[in-house]
GROMACS .gro file of C-alpha atoms in nm:
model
  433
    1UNK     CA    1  19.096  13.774   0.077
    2UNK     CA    2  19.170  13.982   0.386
    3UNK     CA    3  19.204  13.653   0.622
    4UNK     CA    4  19.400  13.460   0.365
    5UNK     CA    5  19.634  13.751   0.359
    6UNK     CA    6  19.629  13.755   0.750
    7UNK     CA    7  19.694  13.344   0.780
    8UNK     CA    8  19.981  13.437   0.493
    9UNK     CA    9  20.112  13.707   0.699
   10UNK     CA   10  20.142  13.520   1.045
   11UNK     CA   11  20.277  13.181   0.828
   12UNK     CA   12  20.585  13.464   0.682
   13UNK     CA   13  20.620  13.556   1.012
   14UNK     CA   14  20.706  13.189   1.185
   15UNK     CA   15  20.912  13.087   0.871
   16UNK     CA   16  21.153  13.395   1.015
   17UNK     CA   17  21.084  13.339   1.366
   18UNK     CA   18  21.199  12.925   1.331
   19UNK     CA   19  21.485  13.079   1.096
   20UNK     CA   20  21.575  13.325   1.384
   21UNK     CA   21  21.570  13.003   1.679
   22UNK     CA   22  21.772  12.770   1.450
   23UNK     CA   23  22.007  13.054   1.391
   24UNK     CA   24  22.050  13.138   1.737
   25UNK     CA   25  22.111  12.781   1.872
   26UNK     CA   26  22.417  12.755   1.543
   27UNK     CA   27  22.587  12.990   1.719
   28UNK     CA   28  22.623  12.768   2.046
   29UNK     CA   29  22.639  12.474   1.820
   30UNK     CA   30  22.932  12.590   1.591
   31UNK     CA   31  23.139  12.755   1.881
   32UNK     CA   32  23.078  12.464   2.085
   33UNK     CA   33  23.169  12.198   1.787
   34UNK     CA   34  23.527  12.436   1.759
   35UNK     CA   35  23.600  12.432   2.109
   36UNK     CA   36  23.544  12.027   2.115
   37UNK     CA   37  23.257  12.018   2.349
   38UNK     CA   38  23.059  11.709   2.247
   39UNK     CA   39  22.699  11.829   2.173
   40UNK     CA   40  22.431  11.549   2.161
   41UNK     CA   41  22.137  11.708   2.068
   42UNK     CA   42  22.069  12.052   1.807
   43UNK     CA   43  21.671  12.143   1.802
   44UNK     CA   44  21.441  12.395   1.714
   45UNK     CA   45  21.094  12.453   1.933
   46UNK     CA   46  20.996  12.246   2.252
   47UNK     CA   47  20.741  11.943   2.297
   48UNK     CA   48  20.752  11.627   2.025
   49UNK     CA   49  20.975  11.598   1.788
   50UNK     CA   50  20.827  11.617   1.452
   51UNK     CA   51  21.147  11.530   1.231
   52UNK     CA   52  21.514  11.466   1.323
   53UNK     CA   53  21.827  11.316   1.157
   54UNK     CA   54  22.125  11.175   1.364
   55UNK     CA   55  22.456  11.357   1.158
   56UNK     CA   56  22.800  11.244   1.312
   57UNK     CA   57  22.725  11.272   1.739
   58UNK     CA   58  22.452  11.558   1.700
   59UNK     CA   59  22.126  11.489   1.648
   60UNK     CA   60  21.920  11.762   1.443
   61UNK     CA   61  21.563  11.813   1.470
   62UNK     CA   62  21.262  11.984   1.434
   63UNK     CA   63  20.996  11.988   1.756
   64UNK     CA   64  20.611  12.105   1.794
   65UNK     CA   65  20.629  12.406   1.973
   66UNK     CA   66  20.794  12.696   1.786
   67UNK     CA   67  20.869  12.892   2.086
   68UNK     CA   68  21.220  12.812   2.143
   69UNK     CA   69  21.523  12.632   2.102
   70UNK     CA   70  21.821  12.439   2.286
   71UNK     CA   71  22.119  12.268   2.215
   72UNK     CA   72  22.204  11.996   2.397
   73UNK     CA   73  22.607  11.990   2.573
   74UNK     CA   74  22.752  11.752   2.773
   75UNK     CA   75  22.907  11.875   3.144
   76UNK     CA   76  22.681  12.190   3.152
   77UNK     CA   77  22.819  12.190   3.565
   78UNK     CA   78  23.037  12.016   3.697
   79UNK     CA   79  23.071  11.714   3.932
   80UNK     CA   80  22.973  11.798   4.334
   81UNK     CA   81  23.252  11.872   4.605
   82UNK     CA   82  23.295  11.471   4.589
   83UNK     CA   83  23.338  11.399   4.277
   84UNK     CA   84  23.031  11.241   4.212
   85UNK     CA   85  22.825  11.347   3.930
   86UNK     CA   86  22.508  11.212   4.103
   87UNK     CA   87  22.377  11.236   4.459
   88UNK     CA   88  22.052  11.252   4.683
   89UNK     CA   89  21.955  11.514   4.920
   90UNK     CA   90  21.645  11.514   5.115
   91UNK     CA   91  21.627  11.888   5.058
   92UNK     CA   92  21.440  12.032   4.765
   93UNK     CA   93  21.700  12.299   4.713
   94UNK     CA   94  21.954  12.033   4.724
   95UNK     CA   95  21.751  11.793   4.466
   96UNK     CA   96  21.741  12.142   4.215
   97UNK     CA   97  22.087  12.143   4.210
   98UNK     CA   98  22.143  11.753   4.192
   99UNK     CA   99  21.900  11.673   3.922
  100UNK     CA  100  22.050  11.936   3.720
  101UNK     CA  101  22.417  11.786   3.767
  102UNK     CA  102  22.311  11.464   3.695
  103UNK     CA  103  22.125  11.622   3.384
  104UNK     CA  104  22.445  11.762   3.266
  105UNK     CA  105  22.610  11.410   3.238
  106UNK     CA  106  22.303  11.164   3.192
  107UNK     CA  107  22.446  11.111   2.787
  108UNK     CA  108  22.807  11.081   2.918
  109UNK     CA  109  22.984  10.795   2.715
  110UNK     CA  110  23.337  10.656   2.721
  111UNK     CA  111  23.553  10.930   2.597
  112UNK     CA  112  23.318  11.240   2.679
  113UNK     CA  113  23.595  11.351   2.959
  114UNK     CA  114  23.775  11.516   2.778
  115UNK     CA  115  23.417  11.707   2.556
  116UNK     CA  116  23.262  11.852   2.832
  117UNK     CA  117  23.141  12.220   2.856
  118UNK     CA  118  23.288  12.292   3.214
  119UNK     CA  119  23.599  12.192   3.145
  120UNK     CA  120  23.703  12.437   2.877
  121UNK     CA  121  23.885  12.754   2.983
  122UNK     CA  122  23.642  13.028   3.078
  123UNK     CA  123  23.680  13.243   2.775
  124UNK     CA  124  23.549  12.959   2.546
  125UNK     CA  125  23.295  12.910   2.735
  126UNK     CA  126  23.175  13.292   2.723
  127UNK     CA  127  23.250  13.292   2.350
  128UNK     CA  128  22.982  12.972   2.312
  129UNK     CA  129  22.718  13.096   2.533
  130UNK     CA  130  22.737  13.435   2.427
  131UNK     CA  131  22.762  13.302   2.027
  132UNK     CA  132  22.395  13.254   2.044
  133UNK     CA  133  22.261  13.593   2.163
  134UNK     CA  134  22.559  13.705   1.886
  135UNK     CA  135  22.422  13.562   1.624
  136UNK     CA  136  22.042  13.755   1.664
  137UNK     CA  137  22.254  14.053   1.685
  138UNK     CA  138  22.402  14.013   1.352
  139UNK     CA  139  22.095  13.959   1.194
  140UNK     CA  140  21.885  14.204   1.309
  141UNK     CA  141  22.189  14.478   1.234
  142UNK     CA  142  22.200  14.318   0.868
  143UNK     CA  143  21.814  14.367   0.840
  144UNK     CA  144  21.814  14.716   0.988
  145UNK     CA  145  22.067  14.815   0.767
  146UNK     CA  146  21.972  14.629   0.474
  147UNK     CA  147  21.629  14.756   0.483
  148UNK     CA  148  21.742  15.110   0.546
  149UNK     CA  149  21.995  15.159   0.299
  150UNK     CA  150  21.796  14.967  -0.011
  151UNK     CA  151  21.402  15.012   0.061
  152UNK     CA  152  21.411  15.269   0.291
  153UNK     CA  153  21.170  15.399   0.584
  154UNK     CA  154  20.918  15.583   0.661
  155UNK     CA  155  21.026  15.929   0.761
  156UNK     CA  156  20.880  16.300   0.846
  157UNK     CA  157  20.988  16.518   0.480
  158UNK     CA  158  21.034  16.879   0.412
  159UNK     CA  159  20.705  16.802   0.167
  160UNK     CA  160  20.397  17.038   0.314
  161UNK     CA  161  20.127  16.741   0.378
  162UNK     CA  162  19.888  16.990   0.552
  163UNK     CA  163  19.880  17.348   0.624
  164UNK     CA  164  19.724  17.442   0.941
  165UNK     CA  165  19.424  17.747   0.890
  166UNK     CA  166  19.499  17.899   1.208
  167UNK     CA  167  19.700  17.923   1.534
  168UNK     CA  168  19.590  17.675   1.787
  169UNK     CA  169  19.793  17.561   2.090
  170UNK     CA  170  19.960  17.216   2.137
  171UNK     CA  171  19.773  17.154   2.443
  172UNK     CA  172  19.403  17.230   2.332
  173UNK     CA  173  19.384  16.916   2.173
  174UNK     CA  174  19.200  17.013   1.884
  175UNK     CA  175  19.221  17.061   1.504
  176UNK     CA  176  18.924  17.294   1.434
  177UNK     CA  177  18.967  17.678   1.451
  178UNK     CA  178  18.722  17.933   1.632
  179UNK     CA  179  18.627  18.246   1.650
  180UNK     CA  180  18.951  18.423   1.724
  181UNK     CA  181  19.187  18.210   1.601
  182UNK     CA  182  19.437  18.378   1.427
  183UNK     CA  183  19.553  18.286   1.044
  184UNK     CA  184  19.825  18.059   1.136
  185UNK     CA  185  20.194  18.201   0.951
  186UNK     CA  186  20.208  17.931   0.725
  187UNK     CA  187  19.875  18.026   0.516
  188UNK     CA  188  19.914  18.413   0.583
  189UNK     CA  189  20.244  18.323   0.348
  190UNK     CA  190  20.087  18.128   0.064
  191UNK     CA  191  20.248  17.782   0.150
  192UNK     CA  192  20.038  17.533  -0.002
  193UNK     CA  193  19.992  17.159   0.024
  194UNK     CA  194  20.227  16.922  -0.200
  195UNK     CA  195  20.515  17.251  -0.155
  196UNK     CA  196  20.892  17.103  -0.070
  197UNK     CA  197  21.070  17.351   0.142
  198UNK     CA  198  21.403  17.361   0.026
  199UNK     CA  199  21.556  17.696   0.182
  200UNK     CA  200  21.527  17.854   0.529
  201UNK     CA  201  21.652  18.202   0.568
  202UNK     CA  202  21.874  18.178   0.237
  203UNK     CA  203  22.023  17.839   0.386
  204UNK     CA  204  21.941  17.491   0.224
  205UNK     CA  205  21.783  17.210   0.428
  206UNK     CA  206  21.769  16.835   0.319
  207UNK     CA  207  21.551  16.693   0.625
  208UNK     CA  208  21.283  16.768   0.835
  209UNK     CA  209  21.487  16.725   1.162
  210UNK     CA  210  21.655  17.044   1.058
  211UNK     CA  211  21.418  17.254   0.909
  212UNK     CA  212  21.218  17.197   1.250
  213UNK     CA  213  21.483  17.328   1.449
  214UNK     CA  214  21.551  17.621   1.253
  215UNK     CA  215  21.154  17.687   1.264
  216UNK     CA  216  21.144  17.641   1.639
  217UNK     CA  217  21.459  17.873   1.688
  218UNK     CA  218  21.260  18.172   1.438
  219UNK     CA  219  21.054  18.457   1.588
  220UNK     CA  220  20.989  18.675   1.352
  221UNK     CA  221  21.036  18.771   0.965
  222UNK     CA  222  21.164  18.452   0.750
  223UNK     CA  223  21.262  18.375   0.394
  224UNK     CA  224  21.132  18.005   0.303
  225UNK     CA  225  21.246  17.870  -0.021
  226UNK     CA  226  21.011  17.595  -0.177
  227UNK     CA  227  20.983  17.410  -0.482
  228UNK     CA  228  20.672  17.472  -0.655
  229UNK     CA  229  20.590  17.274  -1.015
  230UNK     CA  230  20.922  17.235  -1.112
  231UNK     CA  231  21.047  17.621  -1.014
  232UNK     CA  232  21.139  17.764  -0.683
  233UNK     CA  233  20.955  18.007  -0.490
  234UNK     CA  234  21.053  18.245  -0.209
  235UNK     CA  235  20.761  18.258   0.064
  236UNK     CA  236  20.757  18.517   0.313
  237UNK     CA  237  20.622  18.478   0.614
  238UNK     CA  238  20.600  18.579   0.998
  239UNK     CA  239  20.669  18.315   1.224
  240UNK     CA  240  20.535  18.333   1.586
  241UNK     CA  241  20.554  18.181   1.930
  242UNK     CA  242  20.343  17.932   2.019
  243UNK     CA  243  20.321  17.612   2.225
  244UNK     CA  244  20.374  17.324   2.092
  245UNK     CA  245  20.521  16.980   2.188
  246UNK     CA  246  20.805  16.935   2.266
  247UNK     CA  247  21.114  16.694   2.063
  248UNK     CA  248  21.303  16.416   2.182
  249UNK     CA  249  21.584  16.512   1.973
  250UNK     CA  250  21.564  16.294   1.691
  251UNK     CA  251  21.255  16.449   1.534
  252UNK     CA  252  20.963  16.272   1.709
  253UNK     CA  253  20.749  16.379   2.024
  254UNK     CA  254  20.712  16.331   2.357
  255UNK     CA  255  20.396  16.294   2.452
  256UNK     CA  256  20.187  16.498   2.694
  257UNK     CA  257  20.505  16.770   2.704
  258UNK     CA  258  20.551  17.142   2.574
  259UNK     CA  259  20.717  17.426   2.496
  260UNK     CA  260  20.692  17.750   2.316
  261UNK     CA  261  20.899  17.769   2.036
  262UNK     CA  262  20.866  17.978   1.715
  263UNK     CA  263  20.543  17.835   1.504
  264UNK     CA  264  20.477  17.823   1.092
  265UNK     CA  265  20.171  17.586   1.116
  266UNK     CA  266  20.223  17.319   0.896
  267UNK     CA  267  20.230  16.930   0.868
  268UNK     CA  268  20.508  16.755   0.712
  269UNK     CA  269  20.386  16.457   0.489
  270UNK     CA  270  20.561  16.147   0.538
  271UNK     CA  271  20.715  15.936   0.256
  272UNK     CA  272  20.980  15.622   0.233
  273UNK     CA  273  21.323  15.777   0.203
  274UNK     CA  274  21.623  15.544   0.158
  275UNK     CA  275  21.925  15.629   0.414
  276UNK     CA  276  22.261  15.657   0.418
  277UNK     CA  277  22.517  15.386   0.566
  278UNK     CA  278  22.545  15.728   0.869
  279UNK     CA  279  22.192  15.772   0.914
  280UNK     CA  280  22.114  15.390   0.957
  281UNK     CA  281  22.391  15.333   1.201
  282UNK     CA  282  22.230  15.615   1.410
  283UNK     CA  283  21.915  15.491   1.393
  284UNK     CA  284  22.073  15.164   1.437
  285UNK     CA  285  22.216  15.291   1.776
  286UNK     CA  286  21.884  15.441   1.876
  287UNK     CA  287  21.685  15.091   1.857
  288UNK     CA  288  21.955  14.988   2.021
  289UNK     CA  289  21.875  15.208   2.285
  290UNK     CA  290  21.530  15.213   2.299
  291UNK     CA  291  21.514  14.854   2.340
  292UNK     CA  292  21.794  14.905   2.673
  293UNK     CA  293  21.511  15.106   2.825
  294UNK     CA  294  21.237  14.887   2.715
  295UNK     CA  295  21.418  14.596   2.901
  296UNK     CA  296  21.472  14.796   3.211
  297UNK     CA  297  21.099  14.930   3.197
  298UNK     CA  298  20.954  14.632   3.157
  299UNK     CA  299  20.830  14.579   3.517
  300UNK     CA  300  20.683  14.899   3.538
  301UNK     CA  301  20.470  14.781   3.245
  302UNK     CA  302  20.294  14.513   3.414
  303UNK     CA  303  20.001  14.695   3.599
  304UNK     CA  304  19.893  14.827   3.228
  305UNK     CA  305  19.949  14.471   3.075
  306UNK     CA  306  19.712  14.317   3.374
  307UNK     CA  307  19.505  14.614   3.357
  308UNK     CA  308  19.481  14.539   2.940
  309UNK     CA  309  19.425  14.160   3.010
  310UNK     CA  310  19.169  14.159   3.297
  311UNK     CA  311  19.042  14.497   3.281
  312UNK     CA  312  18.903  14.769   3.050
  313UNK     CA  313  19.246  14.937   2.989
  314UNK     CA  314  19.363  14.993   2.632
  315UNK     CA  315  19.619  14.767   2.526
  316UNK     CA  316  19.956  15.084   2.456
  317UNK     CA  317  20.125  15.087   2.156
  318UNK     CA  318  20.473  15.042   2.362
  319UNK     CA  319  20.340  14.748   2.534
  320UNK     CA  320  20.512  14.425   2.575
  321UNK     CA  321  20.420  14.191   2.293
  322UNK     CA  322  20.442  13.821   2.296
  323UNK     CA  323  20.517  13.534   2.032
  324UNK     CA  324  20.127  13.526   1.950
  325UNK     CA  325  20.149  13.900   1.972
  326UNK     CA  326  20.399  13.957   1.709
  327UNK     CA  327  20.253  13.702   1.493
  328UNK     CA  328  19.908  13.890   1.494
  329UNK     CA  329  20.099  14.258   1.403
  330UNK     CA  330  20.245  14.018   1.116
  331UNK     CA  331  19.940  13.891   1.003
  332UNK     CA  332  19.784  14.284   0.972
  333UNK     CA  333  20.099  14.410   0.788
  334UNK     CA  334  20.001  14.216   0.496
  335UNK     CA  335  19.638  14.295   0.498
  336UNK     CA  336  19.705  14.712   0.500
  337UNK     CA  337  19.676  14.869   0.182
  338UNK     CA  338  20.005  14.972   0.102
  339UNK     CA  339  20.223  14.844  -0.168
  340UNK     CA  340  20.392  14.450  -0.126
  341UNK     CA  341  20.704  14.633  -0.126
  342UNK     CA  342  20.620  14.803   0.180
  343UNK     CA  343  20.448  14.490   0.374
  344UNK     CA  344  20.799  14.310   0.313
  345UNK     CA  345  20.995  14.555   0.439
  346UNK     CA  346  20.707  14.631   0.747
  347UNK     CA  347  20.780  14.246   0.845
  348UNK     CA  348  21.110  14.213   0.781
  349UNK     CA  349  21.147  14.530   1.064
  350UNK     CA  350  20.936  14.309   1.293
  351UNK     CA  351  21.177  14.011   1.286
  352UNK     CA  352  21.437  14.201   1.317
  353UNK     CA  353  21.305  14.376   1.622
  354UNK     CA  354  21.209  13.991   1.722
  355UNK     CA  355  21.624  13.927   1.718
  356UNK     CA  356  21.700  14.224   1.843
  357UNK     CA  357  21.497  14.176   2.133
  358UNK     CA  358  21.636  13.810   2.186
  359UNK     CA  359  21.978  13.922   2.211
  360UNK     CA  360  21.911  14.196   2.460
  361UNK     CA  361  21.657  13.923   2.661
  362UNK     CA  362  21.903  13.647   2.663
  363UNK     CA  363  22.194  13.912   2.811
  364UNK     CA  364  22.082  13.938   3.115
  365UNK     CA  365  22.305  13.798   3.387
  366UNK     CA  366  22.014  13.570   3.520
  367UNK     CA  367  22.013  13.152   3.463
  368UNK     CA  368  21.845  13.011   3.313
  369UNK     CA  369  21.916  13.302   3.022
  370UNK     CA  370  22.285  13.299   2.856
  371UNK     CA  371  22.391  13.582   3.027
  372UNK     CA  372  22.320  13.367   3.339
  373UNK     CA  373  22.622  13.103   3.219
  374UNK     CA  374  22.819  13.401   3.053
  375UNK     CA  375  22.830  13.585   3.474
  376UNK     CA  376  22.908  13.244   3.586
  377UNK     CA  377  23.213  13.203   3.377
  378UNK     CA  378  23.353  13.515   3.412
  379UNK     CA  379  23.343  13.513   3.807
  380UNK     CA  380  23.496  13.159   3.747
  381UNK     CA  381  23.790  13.334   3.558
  382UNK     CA  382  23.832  13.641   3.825
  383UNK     CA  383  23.812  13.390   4.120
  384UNK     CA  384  24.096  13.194   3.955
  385UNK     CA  385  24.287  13.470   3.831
  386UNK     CA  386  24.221  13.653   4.179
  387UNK     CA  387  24.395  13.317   4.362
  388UNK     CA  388  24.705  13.273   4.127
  389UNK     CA  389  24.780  13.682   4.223
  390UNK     CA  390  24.707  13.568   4.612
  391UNK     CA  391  24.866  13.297   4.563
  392UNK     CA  392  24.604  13.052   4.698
  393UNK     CA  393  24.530  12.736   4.568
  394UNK     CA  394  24.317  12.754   4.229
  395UNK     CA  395  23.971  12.707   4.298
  396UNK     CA  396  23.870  12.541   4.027
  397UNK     CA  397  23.563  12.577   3.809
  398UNK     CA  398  23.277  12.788   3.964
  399UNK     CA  399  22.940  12.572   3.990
  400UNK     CA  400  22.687  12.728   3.857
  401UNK     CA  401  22.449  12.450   3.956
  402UNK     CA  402  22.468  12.551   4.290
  403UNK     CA  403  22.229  12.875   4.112
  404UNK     CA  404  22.002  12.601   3.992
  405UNK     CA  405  21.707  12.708   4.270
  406UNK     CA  406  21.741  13.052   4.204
  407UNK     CA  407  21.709  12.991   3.817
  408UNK     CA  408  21.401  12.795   3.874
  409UNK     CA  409  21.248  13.094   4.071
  410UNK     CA  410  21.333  13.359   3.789
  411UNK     CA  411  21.177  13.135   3.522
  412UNK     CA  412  20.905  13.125   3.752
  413UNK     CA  413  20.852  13.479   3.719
  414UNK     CA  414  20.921  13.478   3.287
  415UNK     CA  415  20.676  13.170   3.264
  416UNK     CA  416  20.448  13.436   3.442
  417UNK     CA  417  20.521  13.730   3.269
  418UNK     CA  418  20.488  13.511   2.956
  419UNK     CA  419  20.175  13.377   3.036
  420UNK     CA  420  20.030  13.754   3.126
  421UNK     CA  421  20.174  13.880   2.774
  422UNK     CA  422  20.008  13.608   2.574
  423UNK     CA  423  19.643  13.647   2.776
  424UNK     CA  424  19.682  14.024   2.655
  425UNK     CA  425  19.769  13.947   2.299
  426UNK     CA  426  19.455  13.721   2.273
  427UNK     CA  427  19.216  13.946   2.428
  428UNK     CA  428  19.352  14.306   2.426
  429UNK     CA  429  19.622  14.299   2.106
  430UNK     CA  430  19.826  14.543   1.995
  431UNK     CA  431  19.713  14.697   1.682
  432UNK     CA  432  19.891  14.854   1.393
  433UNK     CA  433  19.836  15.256   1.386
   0.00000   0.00000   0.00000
């Protein structure tokens, strides 16, 4: 039962990763459809094509290799300093940037001059390249929100989950008291497990983030209100400094850090709690965030990921995680033993981390990436607009082809970095905690 649940799990996940592809490449193909560029070719994945169906002067289709996704336009770059759309060069730098010229034109047909990509005024062009990368972002914001708001997540609550027998500090690294330990404030007090702490010095608190702060900012005497079998209870109790680790501000940890801060010694149990339209918008803007420094991180990552793939380092729960990575976590979501309710909601978080992390990816100003042909256009646009206020001569459309060797070198490095991300997920994955 537990593998048919896995193969079910990793099957849910591609259904939403081919849904997230084919979504991605409508945004370049409906942008590029309004702005009249002639578009030959719509597909989802790489490799054979398993099914296609020729609808007007697009063809649509479905290929092998889920990994991807490309529409095909028609005058990607535009024609060399002669004119000439194709050209030989003896150079291999040269041939780069002349195969992918020719490339851009090899479906041109009577009537195309008018279609083609470079042509169209630099904003359009921005607005289709950057329509893609768009269109992840929408849907991962309506799945973050949607989840948020209806299901819920799983979040730290005022509920006691554990109360701690004694005082031990953060950095001993141990759960068990000793001799000496003293009776941590929480138990001297009578707080018991299942309690819901409701009041803090005669002031009400709704969530944990706050009740931890006002705990933290407490040395001495305190009035704790808790609900207690349908009645409320006032707890007394002394609080006391102690070290413990320190906050990152939005209620979670940061590991291996410290401070001393006023100490109850409890546990909060954790439980799904819906959130408001506020709260998810925050949190919203903090995966937004996180996923900013993840990007920007991510070479710093790649001793850890070799180390993880070739060596006997663990494999980090922050590490980067592949295609075949991502479809693993899927497949263990539905084996835990939590309620359906919360696998669905578990995976429908993972593809919407999967978009999020596509728009992010494909932003980066680097060909052969979107962000790559969104910087070209817009230097295109300054160059011109830079001329007409010089009063040069216009300039005329910027040739991003002429980027073609340097593209080739950076997907170099991601067919690398691709290659070292899947070895890792094979032999080293990344586990659910």
């Amino acid at each position: 039962m537990t593998t048919l649940m896995m193969i079910l799990g990793i099957v849910v996940f591609a259904v939403g990763l081919l849904f997230s592809i084919a979504w991605h490449e409508l945004g370049h193909l409906s942008t590029a459809k309004l702005f009249g560029i002639r578009v030959p070719q719509y597909m989802v994945g790489f490799g054979p094509t398993i099914f296609s169906r020729k609808k007007g002067d697009t063809e649509y289709g479905i290929k092998a290799i889920p990994l991807g996704g490309y529409i095909r336009m028609i005058g990607m770059f535009p024609p060399g300093p002669d004119g000439k759309i194709e050209a030989r060069s003896t150079s291999p730098w040269r041939g780069m940037i002349e195969d992918a010229r020719s490339a851009a034109f090899e479906e041109l047909k009577p009537g195309d001059e008018t279609r083609l990509f470079y042509t169209r005024k630099p904003w359009k062009r921005v607005i289709v390249m950057f329509a893609g990368p768009f269109m992840n972002l929408i849907l991962a914001v309506a799945i973050f929100l949607g989840v948020m708001m209806t299901f819920g997540i799983s979040t730290q609550t005022n509920q006691v989950g554990k109360v701690s027998d004694c005082v031990i500090q953060q950095s001993e690294n141990r759960s068990t008291c000793e001799k000496g330990d003293k009776p941590s404030p929480a138990k001297a007090a009578g707080l018991k497990l299942g309690d819901k702490i409701v009041g803090f010095q005669g002031q009400p608190v709704e969530d944990w983030s706050t009740l931890q702060s006002k705990i933290r900012e407490t040395i001495g005497p305190a009035t704790i209100t808790v609900e207690r079998d349908g009645k409320r209870v006032d707890l007394h109790a002394t609080l006391i400094k102690n070290q413990v680790s320190k906050t990152d501000g939005d209620g979670g940890y940061v590991e291996g850090k410290y401070v001393y801060a006023g100490f109850l010694g409890f546990t909060p149990a954790t439980g799904i709690v819906q959130q408001g339209f506020g709260d998810s918008v925050d949190r919203m803007g903090d995966m937004m965030e996180n996923g900013v420094e993840s990007l920007i991180a991510l070479p710093s990552k790649v001793p850890d990921l070799w180390d993880a793939a070739f060596g006997d380092g663990d494999r980090k729960q922050d590490s980067p995680m592949g295609v075949v990575g991502a479809a693993r976590v899927g497949g263990e979501v539905f084996t835990l033993d939590i309620p359906p309710e919360n696998q669905i909601a578990m995976m429908l978080f993972l593809v919407a981390g999967f978009n999020l992390s596509l728009f992010l990816f494909n932003m980066l100003p680097l060909l052969p990436l979107d962000g790559g042909h969104i910087a070209g256009a817009l230097w295109e646009s300054v160059r011109r607009k830079a001329a007409k206020l010089l009063k040069r001569p216009d300039p005329g459309p910027f040739d991003v082809a002429k980027l073609m060797p340097v593209a080739y070198v950076v997907a170099g490095i991601f067919i690398c970095f691709t290659i070292l991300v899947l070895i890792a997920d094979v032999v080293n994955p990344v586990r659910i905690s």
